[in-house]
Each structure stands twice: as C-alpha cells, then as structure tokens.
Coordinates of C-alpha atoms and ligand atoms in Angstrom, one line a residue:
M1 CA -4.4 2.3 -17.4
N2 CA -5.8 -1.0 -17.1
N3 CA -9.6 -1.5 -16.0
E4 CA -10.5 -4.7 -15.1
G5 CA -14.3 -4.6 -14.7
E6 CA -15.5 -1.8 -12.4
R7 CA -12.0 -1.3 -10.5
F8 CA -8.8 -0.2 -12.2
R9 CA -5.5 -1.9 -11.6
P10 CA -1.9 -0.1 -11.3
I11 CA 0.2 -2.7 -12.7
W12 CA -0.9 -5.2 -15.4
I13 CA 0.8 -7.3 -18.4
D14 CA 0.1 -6.7 -21.9
H15 CA -0.3 -10.2 -23.3
A16 CA 0.2 -8.9 -26.6
S17 CA 3.7 -7.7 -26.2
D18 CA 4.5 -9.7 -23.1
V19 CA 5.4 -6.6 -21.1
V20 CA 4.6 -5.5 -17.7
K21 CA 3.0 -1.9 -17.6
V22 CA 2.3 0.5 -14.6
I23 CA 0.3 3.7 -13.8
D24 CA 3.1 6.2 -13.2
Q25 CA 1.6 7.6 -10.0
R26 CA 3.9 10.7 -9.8
A27 CA 1.9 12.1 -12.5
L28 CA -1.5 11.8 -10.7
P29 CA -3.9 13.6 -10.4
H30 CA -2.5 16.1 -13.2
E31 CA -2.0 13.0 -16.0
Q32 CA -2.8 9.5 -16.3
I33 CA 0.4 8.2 -17.7
D34 CA 1.4 4.7 -18.2
M35 CA 4.9 3.3 -18.0
T36 CA 6.6 0.1 -19.3
L37 CA 9.0 -1.8 -16.9
N38 CA 11.7 -3.3 -19.4
S39 CA 14.6 -4.1 -17.1
V40 CA 15.4 -4.9 -13.6
E41 CA 16.9 -1.2 -13.6
Q42 CA 13.5 0.4 -14.5
V43 CA 11.8 -1.9 -11.9
I44 CA 14.3 -0.7 -8.8
F45 CA 13.5 3.1 -10.1
A46 CA 9.9 2.7 -10.4
I47 CA 9.8 1.3 -6.8
K48 CA 12.4 3.9 -5.4
D49 CA 11.2 7.1 -7.0
M50 CA 7.4 5.9 -6.3
V51 CA 6.2 5.5 -9.9
V52 CA 4.6 2.4 -8.1
R53 CA 4.1 2.8 -4.2
G54 CA 1.8 1.3 -1.6
A55 CA 2.9 -2.2 0.0
P56 CA 0.8 -4.8 -2.1
L57 CA 1.9 -3.0 -5.2
I58 CA 5.5 -2.9 -4.3
G59 CA 5.1 -6.7 -3.6
V60 CA 3.5 -7.2 -7.2
T61 CA 5.9 -5.0 -8.8
G62 CA 8.7 -6.8 -7.3
A63 CA 7.3 -10.2 -8.3
Y64 CA 7.1 -9.0 -11.9
G65 CA 10.5 -7.8 -11.6
I66 CA 11.8 -11.3 -11.4
F67 CA 10.0 -12.1 -14.5
I68 CA 11.5 -9.1 -16.1
A69 CA 14.9 -10.1 -14.9
L70 CA 14.7 -13.6 -16.5
K71 CA 13.5 -12.4 -19.8
N72 CA 16.8 -10.2 -19.9
D73 CA 19.2 -12.7 -18.7
K74 CA 22.2 -13.0 -21.1
S75 CA 24.4 -14.6 -18.2
N76 CA 25.8 -18.0 -18.6
D77 CA 24.8 -18.4 -14.7
N78 CA 20.7 -18.0 -14.7
E79 CA 20.6 -18.8 -11.0
A80 CA 23.3 -16.6 -9.7
Y81 CA 21.9 -13.8 -12.1
I82 CA 18.4 -14.3 -10.8
K83 CA 19.4 -14.3 -7.1
N84 CA 21.5 -11.2 -7.6
A85 CA 18.5 -9.4 -9.2
A86 CA 16.2 -10.4 -6.7
E87 CA 18.5 -8.7 -3.9
K88 CA 18.9 -5.6 -5.8
I89 CA 15.0 -5.5 -6.1
I90 CA 14.5 -6.2 -2.4
N91 CA 16.9 -3.4 -1.5
A92 CA 14.7 -0.8 -3.3
R93 CA 12.9 0.2 -0.4
P94 CA 13.1 -1.1 3.1
T95 CA 9.9 -0.6 5.0
A96 CA 7.0 -2.5 3.0
V97 CA 7.9 -6.3 3.9
N98 CA 5.4 -7.2 0.7
L99 CA 8.6 -6.4 -1.6
S100 CA 10.7 -9.2 0.0
W101 CA 7.7 -11.4 0.6
G102 CA 6.8 -11.2 -3.3
V103 CA 10.2 -11.3 -4.6
N104 CA 11.4 -14.2 -2.5
R105 CA 8.2 -16.2 -3.2
M106 CA 9.0 -15.8 -7.0
L107 CA 12.6 -17.0 -6.2
T108 CA 11.4 -20.4 -4.6
A109 CA 8.8 -21.0 -7.6
V110 CA 11.4 -20.3 -10.4
L111 CA 14.4 -21.9 -8.9
S112 CA 12.1 -25.2 -8.3
E113 CA 12.8 -25.3 -12.4
Q114 CA 16.3 -25.9 -13.7
D115 CA 15.3 -24.9 -17.5
P116 CA 16.0 -20.9 -18.1
T117 CA 13.2 -20.6 -20.3
R118 CA 10.8 -22.6 -18.7
R119 CA 11.6 -20.6 -15.5
I120 CA 10.3 -17.4 -17.6
D121 CA 7.0 -19.0 -17.9
I122 CA 6.8 -19.8 -14.4
A123 CA 7.7 -16.6 -13.5
R124 CA 4.9 -14.9 -15.6
R125 CA 2.5 -17.4 -14.3
V126 CA 3.5 -16.9 -10.4
A127 CA 3.7 -13.1 -10.6
G128 CA 0.2 -13.1 -12.2
E129 CA -1.0 -15.1 -9.3
I130 CA 0.2 -12.9 -6.7
A131 CA -1.6 -10.3 -8.1
E132 CA -4.8 -12.2 -8.5
E133 CA -4.4 -13.2 -4.6
E134 CA -3.8 -9.6 -3.7
V135 CA -7.4 -8.8 -5.7
E136 CA -9.0 -11.6 -3.6
N137 CA -7.2 -10.3 -0.3
S138 CA -8.7 -6.8 -1.1
K139 CA -12.2 -8.0 -1.8
N140 CA -12.2 -10.2 1.4
I141 CA -10.9 -7.2 3.5
G142 CA -14.0 -5.1 2.1
R143 CA -16.3 -7.7 3.0
H144 CA -15.1 -8.4 6.5
G145 CA -14.4 -4.7 7.3
V146 CA -17.8 -3.3 6.0
K147 CA -19.5 -4.8 9.1
L148 CA -17.8 -2.3 11.3
I149 CA -19.1 0.5 9.1
E150 CA -22.6 -0.9 9.0
E151 CA -22.5 -1.4 12.7
I152 CA -21.8 2.5 13.0
A153 CA -24.4 3.4 10.2
R154 CA -26.9 1.6 12.2
K155 CA -26.4 4.1 15.3
K156 CA -26.8 7.3 13.2
P157 CA -29.6 6.7 10.7
G158 CA -29.6 9.4 8.2
Q159 CA -26.2 10.5 8.5
P160 CA -23.1 9.6 6.8
V161 CA -20.3 7.5 8.5
N162 CA -17.3 9.7 8.7
I163 CA -14.2 7.7 8.3
L164 CA -10.6 9.2 8.3
T165 CA -7.5 7.9 6.5
H166 CA -4.0 8.6 6.0
C167 CA -1.7 8.0 2.7
N168 CA -3.4 6.0 0.3
A169 CA -4.3 2.5 0.8
G170 CA -6.5 2.2 -2.5
S171 CA -6.6 0.6 -5.9
L172 CA -3.2 2.4 -6.5
A173 CA -1.3 0.9 -3.6
C174 CA -3.1 -2.4 -3.9
I175 CA -4.8 -3.9 -6.8
E176 CA -8.8 -2.9 -7.2
Y177 CA -10.3 -2.5 -4.0
G178 CA -7.0 -1.4 -1.9
T179 CA -6.9 -2.3 1.8
A180 CA -8.2 0.8 3.9
T181 CA -10.4 1.7 0.8
A182 CA -11.9 -1.8 0.5
P183 CA -14.5 -1.6 3.2
I184 CA -15.3 1.8 2.3
Y185 CA -15.9 0.8 -1.4
A186 CA -17.9 -2.1 0.0
A187 CA -20.1 0.3 2.1
R188 CA -20.7 2.4 -1.0
E189 CA -21.8 -0.9 -2.9
K190 CA -24.3 -1.7 0.0
G191 CA -25.7 2.0 -0.5
I192 CA -24.5 2.9 3.1
D193 CA -23.7 6.6 3.5
V194 CA -20.0 7.2 4.2
H195 CA -18.0 10.2 4.1
V196 CA -14.1 10.1 3.9
W197 CA -11.7 12.6 5.4
V198 CA -8.5 12.2 3.5
D199 CA -5.1 13.3 5.4
E200 CA -3.0 15.3 2.7
T201 CA 0.0 13.2 3.7
R202 CA 3.0 15.3 3.5
P203 CA 5.4 15.3 2.2
L204 CA 4.5 13.4 -1.3
N205 CA 0.7 14.0 -0.6
Q206 CA -0.4 10.6 -1.4
G207 CA -3.7 11.5 0.4
A208 CA -4.5 14.9 -1.5
R209 CA -3.2 13.5 -4.9
L210 CA -3.9 9.8 -5.0
T211 CA -6.8 8.8 -2.7
A212 CA -8.9 11.8 -3.2
W213 CA -8.4 11.0 -7.4
E214 CA -9.3 7.7 -6.7
L215 CA -12.3 8.3 -4.4
G216 CA -13.7 11.2 -6.9
K217 CA -13.3 8.4 -9.7
Y218 CA -15.5 6.1 -7.9
G219 CA -17.8 8.6 -6.6
V220 CA -17.2 8.6 -2.7
P221 CA -18.0 11.7 -1.0
H222 CA -14.5 13.0 0.7
T223 CA -12.9 16.2 2.0
V224 CA -8.9 16.7 2.0
I225 CA -7.8 17.8 5.1
T226 CA -4.3 19.1 6.5
D227 CA -2.4 16.3 8.1
N228 CA -2.9 18.0 11.5
A229 CA -6.9 18.4 11.3
G230 CA -7.7 15.2 12.3
G231 CA -7.4 15.7 16.3
H232 CA -9.5 18.6 16.0
L233 CA -12.2 16.7 13.8
M234 CA -12.3 13.9 16.4
Q235 CA -12.9 16.5 19.2
H236 CA -15.8 17.8 17.7
N237 CA -17.3 14.4 16.8
L238 CA -16.7 14.6 13.1
V239 CA -14.9 11.2 12.7
D240 CA -16.6 7.8 13.6
M241 CA -13.8 5.8 12.5
V242 CA -10.3 5.8 11.5
I243 CA -9.2 3.1 8.9
V244 CA -5.6 3.0 7.4
G245 CA -3.3 0.5 5.5
T246 CA 0.2 -0.7 6.7
D247 CA 3.7 -1.3 5.0
R248 CA 4.5 -4.1 7.8
S249 CA 2.8 -5.1 10.6
T250 CA 4.3 -7.4 13.2
Y251 CA 2.4 -10.8 14.5
T252 CA 2.3 -8.9 17.7
G253 CA -0.1 -6.0 16.5
D254 CA 2.7 -3.1 16.1
V255 CA 1.7 -1.3 12.9
A256 CA 4.4 0.5 10.6
N257 CA 2.5 3.1 7.9
K258 CA 3.0 6.4 6.4
I259 CA 4.6 8.9 8.7
G260 CA 1.9 10.6 10.7
T261 CA -0.1 7.5 11.4
Y262 CA 0.8 7.2 15.0
L263 CA -0.2 10.8 15.8
K264 CA -3.7 10.0 14.5
A265 CA -3.9 6.7 16.4
L266 CA -2.9 8.6 19.6
A267 CA -5.8 11.1 18.9
A268 CA -8.2 8.5 18.2
K269 CA -7.3 6.7 21.8
D270 CA -7.8 10.1 23.2
N271 CA -11.0 10.5 21.9
N272 CA -12.6 7.2 22.0
I273 CA -12.8 6.5 18.4
P274 CA -12.0 3.3 17.0
F275 CA -8.7 2.9 15.1
Y276 CA -8.6 0.2 11.9
V277 CA -5.5 -1.3 10.3
A278 CA -6.6 -2.8 7.0
L279 CA -4.1 -5.4 5.9
P280 CA -3.7 -8.7 3.7
S281 CA -1.4 -11.5 5.3
S282 CA 1.6 -10.7 2.8
T283 CA 1.9 -7.5 4.8
F284 CA 2.7 -9.3 7.9
D285 CA 6.2 -9.6 9.3
W286 CA 6.2 -13.1 11.2
T287 CA 9.8 -12.6 12.3
I288 CA 9.7 -9.3 14.3
A289 CA 7.9 -9.0 17.6
D290 CA 8.6 -5.5 18.4
G291 CA 7.9 -2.9 15.6
V292 CA 9.2 0.4 17.3
A293 CA 12.6 -1.2 17.8
D294 CA 13.0 -3.4 14.8
I295 CA 10.9 -2.3 11.7
P296 CA 13.2 -0.3 9.3
I297 CA 12.0 3.1 8.8
E298 CA 12.9 4.3 5.2
I299 CA 14.6 8.0 5.5
R300 CA 13.8 9.8 2.0
D301 CA 15.6 12.6 0.2
P302 CA 15.1 16.2 2.2
D303 CA 14.3 17.6 -0.8
E304 CA 11.0 16.0 -0.8
V305 CA 10.2 18.2 2.4
R306 CA 12.0 21.4 1.3
Y307 CA 9.9 21.5 -2.2
I308 CA 6.4 21.5 -3.0
P309 CA 6.1 19.7 -6.3
G310 CA 4.6 21.8 -9.1
A311 CA 2.1 20.6 -11.5
P312 CA 3.6 18.7 -14.6
K313 CA 5.9 21.3 -16.7
S314 CA 6.0 23.7 -13.9
R315 CA 9.1 24.0 -11.5
D316 CA 9.1 22.9 -7.6
T317 CA 8.7 25.4 -5.3
L318 CA 11.3 25.7 -2.4
L319 CA 9.1 25.9 0.8
V320 CA 12.2 26.5 3.5
P321 CA 14.8 28.9 3.6
E322 CA 17.4 28.1 1.1
N323 CA 20.1 26.7 3.7
S324 CA 17.6 25.2 6.1
P325 CA 17.9 21.2 6.4
A326 CA 15.1 19.0 6.8
A327 CA 14.7 15.3 7.6
N328 CA 12.3 13.0 5.8
Y329 CA 11.2 10.1 7.9
A330 CA 8.8 8.1 5.5
F331 CA 7.0 6.0 8.2
D332 CA 6.3 5.6 11.8
V333 CA 5.1 2.8 14.1
T334 CA 1.9 2.7 15.9
P335 CA 2.1 -0.2 18.8
A336 CA -0.4 -2.6 19.1
R337 CA -2.2 -1.0 22.3
L338 CA -3.6 2.0 20.0
V339 CA -5.0 -0.1 17.4
T340 CA -8.5 -1.6 18.1
A341 CA -8.6 -4.3 15.6
F342 CA -6.9 -5.6 12.2
I343 CA -9.3 -6.3 9.2
T344 CA -7.5 -9.1 7.3
E345 CA -8.5 -11.2 4.3
R346 CA -9.5 -13.8 7.0
G347 CA -11.7 -11.7 9.4
V348 CA -11.3 -9.0 12.1
C349 CA -9.0 -9.8 15.0
R350 CA -7.5 -8.1 17.7
A351 CA -4.0 -6.6 17.2
C352 CA -2.3 -9.1 19.4
E353 CA -0.2 -12.4 19.0
S354 CA -2.8 -14.7 20.0
D355 CA -5.5 -13.2 17.7
V356 CA -3.5 -13.0 14.8
K357 CA -1.9 -16.4 14.9
R358 CA -5.4 -17.9 15.4
L359 CA -6.3 -16.3 12.1
F360 CA -3.2 -17.6 10.4
P361 CA -2.2 -20.7 12.2
E362 CA 0.0 -22.0 9.2
K363 CA 2.6 -19.1 10.0
C364 CA 3.2 -20.2 14.0
Ligands
LIG401 O1 5.2 5.6 0.8 P1 4.1 5.1 0.3 O2 3.4 5.7 -0.5 O3 4.6 3.9 -0.5 O4 3.8 4.6 1.7 C1 2.1 3.7 1.5 C2 1.6 3.8 2.8 O5 2.0 4.1 3.9 C3 0.3 3.1 2.7 O6 -0.4 3.7 3.7 C4 0.5 1.7 3.1 O7 1.3 1.1 2.0 C5 -0.6 0.8 2.9 S1 -0.9 0.6 1.3 C6 -2.2 -0.7 1.3

C-alpha cells in the first residue's frame, strides 16, 4: 500500500521498477494485498473484477493502462495498437464515465507525439498528472463540502452531525480524500463531531467492507447499517444529511451511482433531509441530458447476488435456493429533482444545467 502523507492511495507507480501497483480491493477488509499491473489484459481484469473500483480510480487506472500498453507494444503500428488497447480498456465497465474520459485524454496526449519511445514517457507523465489532479479535486471537494457540515454542526452544538453514505466514495474509490468522504475528512480535521451511517451496499458490500475499513483507519466514528435501514433512521431524526459519490452525472443534474442510491434520495426527500452528491469534473457527462434514459447501467454476474463471499480461503455461501435466478443491476439513476446540490472541486451548485455550466463554462 502506498501512503502519501496522511491519506493512502489505491494506485501508484513504483518508480524503481517503473511498474503500476494497486491495492486489491477484493481482499479488504480481511487482507491488504498489492497487485502489479503488467499488461493490458491485467488492467482490464482489474477493472472488470473490481480489484480497483470507484469512478475516479477507474479513470486513473485506465490512464495508466495506456502507459502499460505502450510499454508492451511489439507491433509495427504503434498508433493502431494503442487505439485498439484504448477501446478494450474503455469497454471494461460501462457506467463510470471517468474511464473513457481518462483513456481518451491519454490518447490525445500520446498521439500528439510521433516517436513510440517518447510516447511512453508522455503516458507515464500524463497518467501521473491525472492522478494528482484527482487528489487536488478531492481536497477541494472537501474544502467546499465541509461548509455544509459546519452549518449543521452550528445548529446542534454538543451533538455529532450524522451523515449517511452509500457504497464507497472514499480514498479507495478516488485518490486520498475521496469524494463523498472528503467533506467528512475535512470536518474531522477541523474538529467537528461527525458520525457516519455506512450502508452495507449489497451485493459487493463496498460500504461494509471498504468504507467502514477506511473510516476506521482514519478514526472516523461510524456504524454499518443494512441497505434498507436508512429510511427508518431518517424518519427518526437520526440522519442530518446524505452525501454520496457518483459514477456519471449529467450536466442537467441526474446522478448515476451504486444501486440503491435512488431509494435513499427518495427517503431523504420525504424526510426533508439534504441529499448531496460529491463529484470531480471528470465524472460529469457533458453529452447526456436525460440520465434515466441514457446513462448505461452495468448489469453484473447474478452470482454476486446469489452468493455471499467468504473471508479469504473460505468458500462463498449460496444464499438463495439452488435454482433461483437473480438479477444484478449495479447502478441506478437519481433524477436531478431529488438532489439538493452538487459538491464539486469548484464549489457547491444546484444540480441543474444553468448552475453546472456556470461553474464549468469551458464545457459549454
Ligand atoms: O461498482 P463500484 O464499486 O465501482 O461503484 C462505485 C460507486 O458507485 C461509488 O459510489 C461511486 O463510484 C463514486 S466513487 C467516487
């Protein structure tokens, strides 16, 4: 694992050997294992099988995938080879827009140079820049988002601010501060009393396994709850705000995130609880206006629903009757009308086209 200062990184380059390493998130929280990515096939496997996951991290991994591809090129047509590798990497997972964003940015950078050897150096440098930008974005999301937590803290002196989150949008999903977690970590640094309700996030349990693990590592008070508990907690004034991440948000304000997010947004609306979505600009889709109709939703292996994974070296447990089929929709879309605001690296804005474009005028 790579520790840069106080927060850890789920991907890094080992400069001595010039290889890309990641934390194998499948093994957490039981074991901390690093994996080396040596080939495009390994990069695709790591993204598909969720060795790495979370939108910004998938984007950075895709970017490093281009670096790895270039290092391995033995073809006599470097440009055709790299375009083919890029397409395969982009197709590894469909929902997080960061993947195509990161890979396409790399393609533009490396193809501006003709010499294949120099292309490798450009790829190493630009992938690193993308990673550093995501670190900066996360810090700024924290800086802007913490004001929302402070506002609530002022209204309930002596009591913790209770924040509900879904899935993992933390250091493991991004780089260092995370997105949904960034305001929470910033609040802790300011000494604000916070407590996080962690949705377990069936079926792969990114909340129970990953968010709980990293909040624990950073000393943030938290409680893991079943995915269906949030509504009850909201009805009983036990949730002050919801903050989630996103895998792709439209410029009109619709938000794709881990399956179950939409139900949390509905419950928050019914209980008058603010529902915030934290995201870097790399997660905006500037081409899609209707998220429910047009954001591609990943459908994963039904066995992820049918079986409960065991701890390392123990067998998975079949949860359903042997012959019962299952469906595994990995994401849903929360319409803009249910989102109180976006927390971005440039500030907080309403989830609507005019406000988003005001923050990011260069994208219009
Ligand atoms: O399937 P995953 O684990 O890659 O999904 C991740 C999520 O849905 C996160 O909440 C989202 O990516 C935001 S990460 C900043």
